[in-house]
Amino acid sequence: MSEKTRQNEKEDVLTRERTEEPKKFKVILLNDDYTSMEFVVWVLMTIFRHSQASATRIMLHIHNQGVGIAGVYSREVAETRIAQVHEVAREAGHPLQCTMEPE
C-alpha cells in the first residue's frame, strides 16, 4: 500500500462527523376561563392523537395547574401543531393558547 493511499484512508476516518438527534420541544396548552373542557379534550384527541382517557387526564391537569404538556415533537412538528390549535380555536371562537419550549 502506498503512502498516499494510507494518508487518504486516515483522512477519511478523521473527517467522519457524528449526527445529533434533533432537539425536541414540548407543546404546552394554557388554561383560560373561556375555552370549554370538551373543546380541549377534542383538541388533544384530534390534533395530538391522544386517547379519550389520556386527553381527559391532560385537560384536567391543565385546568388545575394552569398549563399542561400536550406532546413532545421536533421543532417543525411542534410549530405545525401549535398553528393547528390556534386555527381551530379561532374558528370555534375560543381563546385557547398554546406555546412550545425546548425539552
mmCIF file of C-alpha atoms in Angstrom:
data_model
loop_
_atom_site.group_PDB
_atom_site.id
_atom_site.type_symbol
_atom_site.label_atom_id
_atom_site.label_comp_id
_atom_site.label_asym_id
_atom_site.label_seq_id
_atom_site.Cartn_x
_atom_site.Cartn_y
_atom_site.Cartn_z
ATOM 1 C CA MET A 1 0.000 0.000 0.000
ATOM 2 C CA SER A 2 1.429 3.340 -0.964
ATOM 3 C CA GLU A 3 1.919 6.228 1.464
ATOM 4 C CA LYS A 4 -0.692 8.314 -0.372
ATOM 5 C CA THR A 5 -3.353 5.565 -0.049
ATOM 6 C CA ARG A 6 -2.712 5.248 3.687
ATOM 7 C CA GLN A 7 -2.974 9.016 4.093
ATOM 8 C CA ASN A 8 -6.309 9.122 2.190
ATOM 9 C CA GLU A 9 -7.724 6.325 4.371
ATOM 10 C CA LYS A 10 -6.587 8.145 7.503
ATOM 11 C CA GLU A 11 -8.235 11.394 6.357
ATOM 12 C CA ASP A 12 -11.483 9.544 5.623
ATOM 13 C CA VAL A 13 -11.590 8.256 9.179
ATOM 14 C CA LEU A 14 -10.804 11.646 10.685
ATOM 15 C CA THR A 15 -13.413 13.565 8.685
ATOM 16 C CA ARG A 16 -16.389 11.495 9.815
ATOM 17 C CA GLU A 17 -18.941 13.564 11.647
ATOM 18 C CA ARG A 18 -21.463 12.441 14.189
ATOM 19 C CA THR A 19 -25.046 13.323 13.537
ATOM 20 C CA GLU A 20 -27.011 14.560 16.517
ATOM 21 C CA GLU A 21 -30.629 13.854 17.276
ATOM 22 C CA PRO A 22 -32.821 16.880 16.564
ATOM 23 C CA LYS A 23 -33.903 18.810 19.630
ATOM 24 C CA LYS A 24 -37.343 18.028 20.966
ATOM 25 C CA PHE A 25 -39.882 20.645 22.005
ATOM 26 C CA LYS A 26 -42.766 20.414 24.459
ATOM 27 C CA VAL A 27 -46.074 21.745 23.169
ATOM 28 C CA ILE A 28 -47.827 23.366 26.120
ATOM 29 C CA LEU A 29 -51.536 24.210 26.347
ATOM 30 C CA LEU A 30 -52.502 27.131 28.580
ATOM 31 C CA ASN A 31 -55.644 27.303 30.688
ATOM 32 C CA ASP A 32 -58.152 30.109 30.223
ATOM 33 C CA ASP A 33 -61.573 30.892 31.679
ATOM 34 C CA TYR A 34 -63.483 30.684 28.382
ATOM 35 C CA THR A 35 -62.450 27.556 26.470
ATOM 36 C CA SER A 36 -64.645 24.586 27.370
ATOM 37 C CA MET A 37 -63.168 21.408 28.766
ATOM 38 C CA GLU A 38 -64.847 19.424 25.999
ATOM 39 C CA PHE A 39 -63.116 21.524 23.344
ATOM 40 C CA VAL A 40 -59.702 20.997 24.970
ATOM 41 C CA VAL A 41 -60.308 17.233 25.065
ATOM 42 C CA TRP A 42 -61.349 17.340 21.401
ATOM 43 C CA VAL A 43 -58.150 19.264 20.505
ATOM 44 C CA LEU A 44 -55.992 16.771 22.403
ATOM 45 C CA MET A 45 -57.674 13.840 20.674
ATOM 46 C CA THR A 46 -57.811 15.348 17.185
ATOM 47 C CA ILE A 47 -54.559 17.285 16.839
ATOM 48 C CA PHE A 48 -52.331 15.491 19.337
ATOM 49 C CA ARG A 49 -53.762 11.970 18.803
ATOM 50 C CA HIS A 50 -54.435 11.199 22.488
ATOM 51 C CA SER A 51 -56.998 8.638 23.594
ATOM 52 C CA GLN A 52 -60.164 9.813 25.361
ATOM 53 C CA ALA A 53 -58.736 8.861 28.775
ATOM 54 C CA SER A 54 -55.353 10.458 28.138
ATOM 55 C CA ALA A 55 -56.917 13.638 26.740
ATOM 56 C CA THR A 56 -59.235 13.931 29.744
ATOM 57 C CA ARG A 57 -56.332 13.435 32.155
ATOM 58 C CA ILE A 58 -54.239 16.114 30.406
ATOM 59 C CA MET A 59 -57.212 18.503 30.252
ATOM 60 C CA LEU A 60 -57.809 18.135 33.998
ATOM 61 C CA HIS A 61 -54.124 18.777 34.654
ATOM 62 C CA ILE A 62 -54.306 21.936 32.520
ATOM 63 C CA HIS A 63 -57.485 23.015 34.317
ATOM 64 C CA ASN A 64 -55.966 22.511 37.787
ATOM 65 C CA GLN A 65 -52.356 23.591 37.180
ATOM 66 C CA GLY A 66 -52.841 26.268 34.516
ATOM 67 C CA VAL A 67 -50.599 24.568 31.951
ATOM 68 C CA GLY A 68 -50.047 21.097 30.583
ATOM 69 C CA ILE A 69 -47.910 19.285 28.038
ATOM 70 C CA ALA A 70 -49.864 18.118 25.006
ATOM 71 C CA GLY A 71 -46.881 16.370 23.413
ATOM 72 C CA VAL A 72 -43.159 16.411 22.629
ATOM 73 C CA TYR A 73 -42.088 16.789 19.000
ATOM 74 C CA SER A 74 -39.378 18.042 16.677
ATOM 75 C CA ARG A 75 -39.433 21.806 16.092
ATOM 76 C CA GLU A 76 -41.298 21.627 12.774
ATOM 77 C CA VAL A 77 -43.984 19.270 14.051
ATOM 78 C CA ALA A 78 -44.436 21.323 17.241
ATOM 79 C CA GLU A 79 -44.847 24.531 15.223
ATOM 80 C CA THR A 80 -47.386 22.851 12.946
ATOM 81 C CA ARG A 81 -49.436 21.511 15.857
ATOM 82 C CA ILE A 82 -49.451 24.941 17.529
ATOM 83 C CA ALA A 83 -50.678 26.559 14.318
ATOM 84 C CA GLN A 84 -53.422 23.919 14.034
ATOM 85 C CA VAL A 85 -54.554 24.536 17.621
ATOM 86 C CA HIS A 86 -54.698 28.288 17.097
ATOM 87 C CA GLU A 87 -56.615 27.872 13.837
ATOM 88 C CA VAL A 88 -59.301 25.530 15.195
ATOM 89 C CA ALA A 89 -59.631 27.576 18.392
ATOM 90 C CA ARG A 90 -60.094 30.795 16.421
ATOM 91 C CA GLU A 91 -62.659 29.151 14.118
ATOM 92 C CA ALA A 92 -64.582 27.866 17.163
ATOM 93 C CA GLY A 93 -64.397 31.257 18.895
ATOM 94 C CA HIS A 94 -62.157 30.080 21.745
ATOM 95 C CA PRO A 95 -59.100 31.957 23.068
ATOM 96 C CA LEU A 96 -57.134 28.703 23.640
ATOM 97 C CA GLN A 97 -53.384 29.370 23.556
ATOM 98 C CA CYS A 98 -50.515 27.014 23.060
ATOM 99 C CA THR A 99 -46.722 27.508 23.182
ATOM 100 C CA MET A 100 -43.574 25.440 22.908
ATOM 101 C CA GLU A 101 -40.330 25.220 24.805
ATOM 102 C CA PRO A 102 -37.217 23.054 24.480
ATOM 103 C CA GLU A 103 -37.343 19.778 26.324
#
